[in-house]
mmCIF file of N, CA and C in Angstrom:
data_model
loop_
_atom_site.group_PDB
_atom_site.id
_atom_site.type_symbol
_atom_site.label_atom_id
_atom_site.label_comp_id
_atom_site.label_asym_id
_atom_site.label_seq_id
_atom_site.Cartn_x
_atom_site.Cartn_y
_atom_site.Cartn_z
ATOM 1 N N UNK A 28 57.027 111.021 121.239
ATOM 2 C CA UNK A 28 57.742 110.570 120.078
ATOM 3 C C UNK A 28 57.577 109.054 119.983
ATOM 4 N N UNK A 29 57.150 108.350 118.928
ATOM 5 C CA UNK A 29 56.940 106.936 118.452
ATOM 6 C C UNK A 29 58.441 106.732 117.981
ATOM 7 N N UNK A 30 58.738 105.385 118.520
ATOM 8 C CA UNK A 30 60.263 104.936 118.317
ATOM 9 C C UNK A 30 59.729 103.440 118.068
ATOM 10 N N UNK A 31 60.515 103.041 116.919
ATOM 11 C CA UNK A 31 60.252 101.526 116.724
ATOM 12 C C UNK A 31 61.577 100.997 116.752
ATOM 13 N N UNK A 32 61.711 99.608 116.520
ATOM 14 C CA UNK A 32 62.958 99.382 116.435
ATOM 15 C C UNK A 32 63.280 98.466 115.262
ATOM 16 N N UNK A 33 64.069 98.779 114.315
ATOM 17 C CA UNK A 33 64.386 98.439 112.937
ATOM 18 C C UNK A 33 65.553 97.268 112.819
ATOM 19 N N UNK A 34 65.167 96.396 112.484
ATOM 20 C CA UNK A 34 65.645 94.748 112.727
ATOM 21 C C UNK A 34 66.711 94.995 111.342
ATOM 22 N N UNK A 35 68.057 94.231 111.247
ATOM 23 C CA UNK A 35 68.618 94.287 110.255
ATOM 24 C C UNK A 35 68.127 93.173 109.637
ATOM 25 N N UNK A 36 68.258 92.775 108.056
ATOM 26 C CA UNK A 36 67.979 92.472 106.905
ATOM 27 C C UNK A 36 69.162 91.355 107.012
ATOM 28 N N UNK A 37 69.639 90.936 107.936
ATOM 29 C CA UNK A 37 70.840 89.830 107.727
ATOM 30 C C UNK A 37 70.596 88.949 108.914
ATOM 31 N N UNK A 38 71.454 88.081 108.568
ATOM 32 C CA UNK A 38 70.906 86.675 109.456
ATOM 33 C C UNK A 38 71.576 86.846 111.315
ATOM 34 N N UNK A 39 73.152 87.289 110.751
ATOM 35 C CA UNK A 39 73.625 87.331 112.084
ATOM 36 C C UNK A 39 73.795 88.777 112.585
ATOM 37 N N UNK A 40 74.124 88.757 113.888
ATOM 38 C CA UNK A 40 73.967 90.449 114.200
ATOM 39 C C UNK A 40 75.480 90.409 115.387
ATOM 40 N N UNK A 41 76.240 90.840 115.636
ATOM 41 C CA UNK A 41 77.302 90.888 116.952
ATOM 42 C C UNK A 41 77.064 92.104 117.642
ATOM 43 N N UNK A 42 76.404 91.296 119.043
ATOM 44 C CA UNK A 42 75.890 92.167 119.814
ATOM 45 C C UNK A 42 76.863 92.890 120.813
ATOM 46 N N UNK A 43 78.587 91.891 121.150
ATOM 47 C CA UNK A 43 79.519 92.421 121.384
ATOM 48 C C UNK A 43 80.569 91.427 121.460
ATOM 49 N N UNK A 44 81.927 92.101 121.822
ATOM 50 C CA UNK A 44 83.079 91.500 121.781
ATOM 51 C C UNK A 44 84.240 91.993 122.626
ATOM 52 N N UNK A 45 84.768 90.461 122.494
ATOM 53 C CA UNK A 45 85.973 91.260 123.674
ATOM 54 C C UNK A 45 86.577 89.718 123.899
ATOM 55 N N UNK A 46 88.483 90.078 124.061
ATOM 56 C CA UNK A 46 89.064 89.044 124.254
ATOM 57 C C UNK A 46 89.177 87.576 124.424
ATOM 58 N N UNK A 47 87.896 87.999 125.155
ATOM 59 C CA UNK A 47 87.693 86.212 125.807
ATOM 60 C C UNK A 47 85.932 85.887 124.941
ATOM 61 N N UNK A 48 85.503 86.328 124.738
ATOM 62 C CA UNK A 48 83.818 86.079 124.138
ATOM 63 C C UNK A 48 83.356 87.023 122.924
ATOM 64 N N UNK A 49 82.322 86.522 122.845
ATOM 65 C CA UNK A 49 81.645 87.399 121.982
ATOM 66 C C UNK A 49 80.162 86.954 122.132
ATOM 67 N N UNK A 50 79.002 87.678 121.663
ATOM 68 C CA UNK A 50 77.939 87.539 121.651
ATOM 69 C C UNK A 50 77.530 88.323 120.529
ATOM 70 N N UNK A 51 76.499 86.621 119.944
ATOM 71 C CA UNK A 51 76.396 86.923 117.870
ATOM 72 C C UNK A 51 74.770 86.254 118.077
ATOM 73 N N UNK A 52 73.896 87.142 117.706
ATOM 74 C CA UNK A 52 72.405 87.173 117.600
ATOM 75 C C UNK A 52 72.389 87.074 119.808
ATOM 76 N N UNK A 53 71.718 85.736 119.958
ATOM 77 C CA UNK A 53 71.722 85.678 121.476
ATOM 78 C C UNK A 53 72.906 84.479 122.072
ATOM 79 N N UNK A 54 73.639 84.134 120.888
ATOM 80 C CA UNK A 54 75.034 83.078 121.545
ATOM 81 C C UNK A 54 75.981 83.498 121.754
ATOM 82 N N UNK A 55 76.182 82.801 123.042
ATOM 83 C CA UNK A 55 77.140 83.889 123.721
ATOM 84 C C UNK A 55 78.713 82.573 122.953
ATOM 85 N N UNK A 56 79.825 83.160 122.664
ATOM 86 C CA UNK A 56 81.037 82.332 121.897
ATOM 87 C C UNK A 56 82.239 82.791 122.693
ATOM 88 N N UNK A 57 82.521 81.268 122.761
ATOM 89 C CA UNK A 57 84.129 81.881 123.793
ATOM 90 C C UNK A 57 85.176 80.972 122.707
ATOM 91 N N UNK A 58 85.244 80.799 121.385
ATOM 92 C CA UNK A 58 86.062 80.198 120.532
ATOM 93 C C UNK A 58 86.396 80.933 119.386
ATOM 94 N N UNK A 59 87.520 81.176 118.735
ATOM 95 C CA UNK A 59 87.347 82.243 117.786
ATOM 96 C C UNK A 59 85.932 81.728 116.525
ATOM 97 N N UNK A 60 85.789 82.716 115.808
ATOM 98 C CA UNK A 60 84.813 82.089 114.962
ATOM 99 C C UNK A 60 84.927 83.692 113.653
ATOM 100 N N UNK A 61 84.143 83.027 112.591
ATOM 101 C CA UNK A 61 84.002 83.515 111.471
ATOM 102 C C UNK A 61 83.011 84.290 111.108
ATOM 103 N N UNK A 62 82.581 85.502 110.778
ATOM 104 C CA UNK A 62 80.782 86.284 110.841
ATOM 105 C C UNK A 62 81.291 86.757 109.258
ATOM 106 N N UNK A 63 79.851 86.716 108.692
ATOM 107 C CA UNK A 63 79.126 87.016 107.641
ATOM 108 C C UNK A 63 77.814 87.853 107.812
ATOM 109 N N UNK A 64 77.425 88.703 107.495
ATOM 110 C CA UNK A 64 76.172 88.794 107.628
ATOM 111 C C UNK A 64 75.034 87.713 107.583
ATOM 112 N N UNK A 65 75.550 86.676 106.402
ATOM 113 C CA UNK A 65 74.408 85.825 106.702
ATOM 114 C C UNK A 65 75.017 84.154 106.681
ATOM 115 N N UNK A 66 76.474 84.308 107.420
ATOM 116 C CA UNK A 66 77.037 82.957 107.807
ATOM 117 C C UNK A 66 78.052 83.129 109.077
ATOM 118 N N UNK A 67 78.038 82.112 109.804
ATOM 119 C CA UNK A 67 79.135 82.152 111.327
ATOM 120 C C UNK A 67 79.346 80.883 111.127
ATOM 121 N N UNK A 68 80.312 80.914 110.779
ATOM 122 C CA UNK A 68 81.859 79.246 111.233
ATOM 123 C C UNK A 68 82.004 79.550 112.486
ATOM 124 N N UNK A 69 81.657 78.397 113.323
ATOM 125 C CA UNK A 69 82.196 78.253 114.838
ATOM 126 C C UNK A 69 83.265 77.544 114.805
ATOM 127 N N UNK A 70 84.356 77.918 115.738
ATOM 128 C CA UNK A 70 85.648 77.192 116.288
ATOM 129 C C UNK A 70 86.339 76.951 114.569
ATOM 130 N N UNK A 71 86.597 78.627 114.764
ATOM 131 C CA UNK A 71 87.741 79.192 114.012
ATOM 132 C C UNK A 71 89.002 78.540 114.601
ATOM 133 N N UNK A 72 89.915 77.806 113.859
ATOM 134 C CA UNK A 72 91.179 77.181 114.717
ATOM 135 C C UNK A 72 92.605 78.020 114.874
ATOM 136 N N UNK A 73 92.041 79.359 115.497
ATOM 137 C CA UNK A 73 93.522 80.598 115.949
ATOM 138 C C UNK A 73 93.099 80.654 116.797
ATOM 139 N N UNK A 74 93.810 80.485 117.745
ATOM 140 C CA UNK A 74 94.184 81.381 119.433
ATOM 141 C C UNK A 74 94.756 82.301 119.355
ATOM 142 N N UNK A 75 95.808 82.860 118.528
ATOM 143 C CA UNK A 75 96.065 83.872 119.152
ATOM 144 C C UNK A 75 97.151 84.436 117.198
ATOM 145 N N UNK A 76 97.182 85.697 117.048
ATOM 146 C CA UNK A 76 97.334 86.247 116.059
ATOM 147 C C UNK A 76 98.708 85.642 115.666
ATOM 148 N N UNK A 77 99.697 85.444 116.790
ATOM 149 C CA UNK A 77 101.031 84.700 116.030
ATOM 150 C C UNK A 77 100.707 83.351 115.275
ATOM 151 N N UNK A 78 99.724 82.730 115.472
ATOM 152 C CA UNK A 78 99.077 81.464 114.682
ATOM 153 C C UNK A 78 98.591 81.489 113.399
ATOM 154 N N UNK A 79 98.079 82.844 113.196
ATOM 155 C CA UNK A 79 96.999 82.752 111.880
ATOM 156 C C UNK A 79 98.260 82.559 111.004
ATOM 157 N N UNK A 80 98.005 81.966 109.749
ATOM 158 C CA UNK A 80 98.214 81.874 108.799
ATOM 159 C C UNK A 80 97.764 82.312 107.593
ATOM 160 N N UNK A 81 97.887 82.148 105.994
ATOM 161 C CA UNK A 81 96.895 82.488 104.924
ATOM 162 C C UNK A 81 95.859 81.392 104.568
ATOM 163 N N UNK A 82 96.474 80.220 105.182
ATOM 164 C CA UNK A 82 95.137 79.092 104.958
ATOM 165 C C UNK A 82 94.070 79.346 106.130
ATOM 166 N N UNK A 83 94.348 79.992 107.182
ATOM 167 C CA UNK A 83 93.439 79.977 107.958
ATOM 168 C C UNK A 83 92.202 81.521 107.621
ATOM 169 N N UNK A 84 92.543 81.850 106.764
ATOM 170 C CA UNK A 84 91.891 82.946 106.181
ATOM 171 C C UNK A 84 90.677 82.702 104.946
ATOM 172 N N UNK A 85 90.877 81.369 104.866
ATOM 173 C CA UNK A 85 90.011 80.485 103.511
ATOM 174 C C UNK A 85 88.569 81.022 104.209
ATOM 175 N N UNK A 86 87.794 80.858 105.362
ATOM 176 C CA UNK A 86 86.621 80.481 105.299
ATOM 177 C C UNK A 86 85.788 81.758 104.911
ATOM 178 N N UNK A 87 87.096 82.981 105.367
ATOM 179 C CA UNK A 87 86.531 84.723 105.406
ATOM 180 C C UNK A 87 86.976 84.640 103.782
ATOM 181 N N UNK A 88 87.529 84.531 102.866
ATOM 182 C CA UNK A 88 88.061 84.716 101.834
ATOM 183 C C UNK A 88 87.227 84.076 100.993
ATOM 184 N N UNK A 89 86.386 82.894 101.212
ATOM 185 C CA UNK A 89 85.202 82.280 100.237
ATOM 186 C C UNK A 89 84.385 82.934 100.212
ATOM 187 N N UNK A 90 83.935 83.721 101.269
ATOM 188 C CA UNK A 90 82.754 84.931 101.143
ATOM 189 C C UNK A 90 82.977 85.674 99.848
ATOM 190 N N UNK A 91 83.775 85.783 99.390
ATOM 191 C CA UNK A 91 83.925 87.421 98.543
ATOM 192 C C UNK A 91 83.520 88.464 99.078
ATOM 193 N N UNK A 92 84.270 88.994 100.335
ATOM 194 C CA UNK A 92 84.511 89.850 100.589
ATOM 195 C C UNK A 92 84.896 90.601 100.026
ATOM 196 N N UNK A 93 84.399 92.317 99.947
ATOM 197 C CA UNK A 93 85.096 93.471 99.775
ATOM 198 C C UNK A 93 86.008 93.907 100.793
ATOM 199 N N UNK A 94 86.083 93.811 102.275
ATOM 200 C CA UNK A 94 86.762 93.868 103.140
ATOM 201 C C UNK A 94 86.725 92.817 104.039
ATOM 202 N N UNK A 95 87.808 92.238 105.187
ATOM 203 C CA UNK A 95 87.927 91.737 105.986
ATOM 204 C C UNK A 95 88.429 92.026 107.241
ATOM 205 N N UNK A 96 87.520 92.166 108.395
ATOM 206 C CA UNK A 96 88.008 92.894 109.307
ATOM 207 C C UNK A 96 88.621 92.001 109.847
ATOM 208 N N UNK A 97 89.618 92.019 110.580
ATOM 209 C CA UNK A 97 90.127 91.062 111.559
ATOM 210 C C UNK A 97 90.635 91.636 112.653
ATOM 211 N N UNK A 98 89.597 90.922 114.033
ATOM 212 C CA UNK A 98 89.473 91.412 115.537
ATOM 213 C C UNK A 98 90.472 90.840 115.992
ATOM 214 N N UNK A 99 91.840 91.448 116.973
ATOM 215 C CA UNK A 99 92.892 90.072 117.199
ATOM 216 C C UNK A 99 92.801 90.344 118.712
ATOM 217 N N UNK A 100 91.574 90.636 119.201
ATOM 218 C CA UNK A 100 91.624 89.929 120.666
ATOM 219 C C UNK A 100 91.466 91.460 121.434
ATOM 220 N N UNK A 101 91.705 91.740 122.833
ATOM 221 C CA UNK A 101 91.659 92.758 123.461
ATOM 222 C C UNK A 101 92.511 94.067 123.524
ATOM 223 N N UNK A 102 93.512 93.720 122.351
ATOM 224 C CA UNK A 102 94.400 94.720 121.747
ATOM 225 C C UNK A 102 94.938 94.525 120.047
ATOM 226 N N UNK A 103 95.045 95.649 119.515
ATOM 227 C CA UNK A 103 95.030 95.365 118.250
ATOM 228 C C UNK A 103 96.480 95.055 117.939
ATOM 229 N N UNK A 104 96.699 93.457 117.370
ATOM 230 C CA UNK A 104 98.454 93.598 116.547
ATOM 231 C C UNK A 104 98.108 93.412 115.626
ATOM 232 N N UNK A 105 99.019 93.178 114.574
ATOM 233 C CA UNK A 105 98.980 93.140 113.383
ATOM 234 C C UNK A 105 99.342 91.543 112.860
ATOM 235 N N UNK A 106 98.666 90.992 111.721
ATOM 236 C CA UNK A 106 99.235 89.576 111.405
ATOM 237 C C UNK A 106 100.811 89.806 110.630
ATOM 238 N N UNK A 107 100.880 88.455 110.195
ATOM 239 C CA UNK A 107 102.417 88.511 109.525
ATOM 240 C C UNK A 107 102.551 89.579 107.852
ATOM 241 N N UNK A 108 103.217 89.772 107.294
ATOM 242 C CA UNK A 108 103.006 90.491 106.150
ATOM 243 C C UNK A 108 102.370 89.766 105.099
ATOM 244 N N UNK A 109 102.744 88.533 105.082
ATOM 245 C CA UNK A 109 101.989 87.261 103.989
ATOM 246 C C UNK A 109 100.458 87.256 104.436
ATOM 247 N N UNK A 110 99.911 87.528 105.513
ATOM 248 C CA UNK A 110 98.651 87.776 105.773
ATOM 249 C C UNK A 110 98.026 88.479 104.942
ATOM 250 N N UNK A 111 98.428 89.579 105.255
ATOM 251 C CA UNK A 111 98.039 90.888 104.917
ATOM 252 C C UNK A 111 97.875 91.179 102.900
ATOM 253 N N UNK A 112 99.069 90.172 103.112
ATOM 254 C CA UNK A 112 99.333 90.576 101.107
ATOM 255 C C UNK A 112 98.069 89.600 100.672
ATOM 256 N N UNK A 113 97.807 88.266 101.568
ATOM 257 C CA UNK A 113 96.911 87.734 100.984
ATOM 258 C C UNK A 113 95.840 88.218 100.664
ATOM 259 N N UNK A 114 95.413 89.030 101.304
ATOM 260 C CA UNK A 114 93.958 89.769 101.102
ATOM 261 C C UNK A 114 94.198 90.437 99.815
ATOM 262 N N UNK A 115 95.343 91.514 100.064
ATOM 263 C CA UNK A 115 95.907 92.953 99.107
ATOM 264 C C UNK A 115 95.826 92.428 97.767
ATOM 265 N N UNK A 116 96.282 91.536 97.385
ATOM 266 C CA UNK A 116 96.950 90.877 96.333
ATOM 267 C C UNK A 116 95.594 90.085 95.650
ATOM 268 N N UNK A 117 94.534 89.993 96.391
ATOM 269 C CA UNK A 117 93.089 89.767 95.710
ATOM 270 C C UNK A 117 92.340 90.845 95.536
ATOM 271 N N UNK A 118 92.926 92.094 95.722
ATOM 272 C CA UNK A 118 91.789 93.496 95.715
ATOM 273 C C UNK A 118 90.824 93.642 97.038
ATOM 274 N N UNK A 119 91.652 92.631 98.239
ATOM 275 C CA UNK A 119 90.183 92.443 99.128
ATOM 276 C C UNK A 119 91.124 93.471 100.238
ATOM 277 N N UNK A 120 89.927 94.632 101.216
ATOM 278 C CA UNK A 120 90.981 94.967 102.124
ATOM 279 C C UNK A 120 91.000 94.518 102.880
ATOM 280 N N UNK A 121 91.861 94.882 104.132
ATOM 281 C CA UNK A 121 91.890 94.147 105.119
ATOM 282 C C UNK A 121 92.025 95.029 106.503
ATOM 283 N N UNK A 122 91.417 94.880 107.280
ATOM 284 C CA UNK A 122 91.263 96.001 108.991
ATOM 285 C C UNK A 122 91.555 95.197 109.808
ATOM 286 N N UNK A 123 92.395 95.682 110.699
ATOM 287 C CA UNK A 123 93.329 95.133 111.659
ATOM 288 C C UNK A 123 92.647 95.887 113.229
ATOM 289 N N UNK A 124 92.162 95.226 114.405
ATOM 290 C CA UNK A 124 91.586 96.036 115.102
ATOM 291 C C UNK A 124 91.301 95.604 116.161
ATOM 292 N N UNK A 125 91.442 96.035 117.416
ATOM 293 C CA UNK A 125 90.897 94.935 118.711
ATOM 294 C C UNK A 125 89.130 94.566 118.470
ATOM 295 N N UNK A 126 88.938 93.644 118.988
ATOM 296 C CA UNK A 126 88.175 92.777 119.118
ATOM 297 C C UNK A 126 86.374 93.685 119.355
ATOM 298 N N UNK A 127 86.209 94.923 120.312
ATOM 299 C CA UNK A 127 85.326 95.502 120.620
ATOM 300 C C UNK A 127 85.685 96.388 119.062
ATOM 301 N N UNK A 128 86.333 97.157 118.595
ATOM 302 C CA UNK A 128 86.331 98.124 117.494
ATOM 303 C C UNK A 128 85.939 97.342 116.199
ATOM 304 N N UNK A 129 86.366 95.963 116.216
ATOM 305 C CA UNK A 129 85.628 95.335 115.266
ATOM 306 C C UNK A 129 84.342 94.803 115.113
ATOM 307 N N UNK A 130 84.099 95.021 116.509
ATOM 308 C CA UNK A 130 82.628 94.440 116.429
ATOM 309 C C UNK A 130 81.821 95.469 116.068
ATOM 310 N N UNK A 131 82.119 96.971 116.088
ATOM 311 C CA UNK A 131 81.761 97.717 115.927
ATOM 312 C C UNK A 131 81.501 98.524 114.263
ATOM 313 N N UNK A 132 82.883 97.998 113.845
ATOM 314 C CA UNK A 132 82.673 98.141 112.419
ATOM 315 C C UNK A 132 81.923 97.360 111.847
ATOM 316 N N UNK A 133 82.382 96.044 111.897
ATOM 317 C CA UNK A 133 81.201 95.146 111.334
ATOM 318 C C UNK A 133 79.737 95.136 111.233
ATOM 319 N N UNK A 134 79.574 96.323 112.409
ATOM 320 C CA UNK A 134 78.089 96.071 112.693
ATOM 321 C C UNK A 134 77.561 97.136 111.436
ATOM 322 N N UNK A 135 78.350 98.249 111.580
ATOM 323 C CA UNK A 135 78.239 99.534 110.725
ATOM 324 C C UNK A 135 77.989 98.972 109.071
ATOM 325 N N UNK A 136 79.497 98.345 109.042
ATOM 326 C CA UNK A 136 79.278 98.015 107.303
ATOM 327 C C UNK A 136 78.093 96.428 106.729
ATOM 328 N N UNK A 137 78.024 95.903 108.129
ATOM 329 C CA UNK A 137 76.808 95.028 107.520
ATOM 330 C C UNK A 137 75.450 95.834 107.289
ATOM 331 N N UNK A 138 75.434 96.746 107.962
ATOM 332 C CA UNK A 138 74.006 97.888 108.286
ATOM 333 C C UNK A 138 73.853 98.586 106.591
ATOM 334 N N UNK A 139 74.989 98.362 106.217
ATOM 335 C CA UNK A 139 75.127 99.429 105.079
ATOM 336 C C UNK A 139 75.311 98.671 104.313
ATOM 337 N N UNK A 140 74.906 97.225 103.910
ATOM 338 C CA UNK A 140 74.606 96.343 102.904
ATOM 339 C C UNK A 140 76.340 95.971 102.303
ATOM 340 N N UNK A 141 77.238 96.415 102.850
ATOM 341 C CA UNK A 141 78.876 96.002 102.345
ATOM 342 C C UNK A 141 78.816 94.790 102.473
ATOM 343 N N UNK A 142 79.745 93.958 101.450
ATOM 344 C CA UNK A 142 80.128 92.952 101.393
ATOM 345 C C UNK A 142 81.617 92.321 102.252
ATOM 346 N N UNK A 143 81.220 92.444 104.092
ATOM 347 C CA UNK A 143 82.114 92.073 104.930
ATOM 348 C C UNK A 143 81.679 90.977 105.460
ATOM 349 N N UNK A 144 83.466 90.441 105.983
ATOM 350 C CA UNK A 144 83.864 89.515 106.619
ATOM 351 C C UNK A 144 84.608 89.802 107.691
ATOM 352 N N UNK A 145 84.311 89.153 108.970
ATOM 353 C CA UNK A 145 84.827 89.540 110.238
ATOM 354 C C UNK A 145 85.237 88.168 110.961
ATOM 355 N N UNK A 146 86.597 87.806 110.897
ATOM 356 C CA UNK A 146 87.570 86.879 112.107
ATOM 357 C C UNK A 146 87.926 87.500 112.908
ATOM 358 N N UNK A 147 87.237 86.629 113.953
ATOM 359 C CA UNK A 147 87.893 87.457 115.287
ATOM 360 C C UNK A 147 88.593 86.105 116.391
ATOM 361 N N UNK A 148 89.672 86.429 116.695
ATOM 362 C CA UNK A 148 90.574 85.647 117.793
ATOM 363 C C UNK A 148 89.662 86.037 118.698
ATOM 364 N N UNK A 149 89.601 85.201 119.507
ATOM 365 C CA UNK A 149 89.261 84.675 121.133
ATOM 366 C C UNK A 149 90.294 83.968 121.510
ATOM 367 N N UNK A 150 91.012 84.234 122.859
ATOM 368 C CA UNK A 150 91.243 83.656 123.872
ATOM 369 C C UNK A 150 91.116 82.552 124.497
ATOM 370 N N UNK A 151 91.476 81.175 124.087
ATOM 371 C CA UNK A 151 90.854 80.275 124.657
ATOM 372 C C UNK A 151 90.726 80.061 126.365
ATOM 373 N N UNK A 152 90.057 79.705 126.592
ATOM 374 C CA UNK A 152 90.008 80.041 128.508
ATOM 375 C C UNK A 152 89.639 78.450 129.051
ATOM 376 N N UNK A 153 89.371 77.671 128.278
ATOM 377 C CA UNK A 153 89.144 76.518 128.837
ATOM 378 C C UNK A 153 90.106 75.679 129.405
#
């Protein structure tokens, strides 16, 4: 059997994730940060999900996103309700999800040409 291997059509790729890191094309990121299919904001300024705010949601929200996943680290909580409405209240959705399940979706709906945005909290460890 001939097996090739089929490169995605977008700039960035998340190869994985998890609490403390992530790894996006071959950089490995221990700061939260911002993914696009074809944009990454480094040193997203949340540590940790009681922080986010709705201004801190601007850089995923300029995309025009159809959805926004948001990874909150090695277990999934939920942001504040003003979070959440911010998205709702633009028609944009919003996925709430630990950090590996989002990397996972993201990978799915960038594969499938969707118009997503993925913040993910990291852990600062420094």
């Amino acid at each position: 059997m001939l097996l090739s291997r089929e490169l995605p059509d977008y700039s960035y790729s998340l190869r994985s994730a998890d609490g403390h890191q992530a790894k996006v094309n071959d950089q490995v990121l221990t700061r939260s940060f911002v993914l696009a299919p074809d944009k990454l904001v480094l040193d997203w300024p949340v540590n940790a999900i009681s922080e986010l705010t709705i201004e801190h949601l601007a850089p995923a929200l300029e995309q025009n996103p159809a959805v926004v996943i948001l990874g909150t680290g090695e277990k999934q909580v939920f942001p504040s309700a003003a979070v959440m409405a911010a998205c709702l209240t633009q028609g944009i959705g919003i996925e709430v999800m630990n950090n590996a399940s989002a990397a996972r979706t993201f990978n799915v709906l960038a594969g499938e040409n969707r118009k997503v945005v993925a913040a993910f909290i990291l852990e600062d460890v420094r």
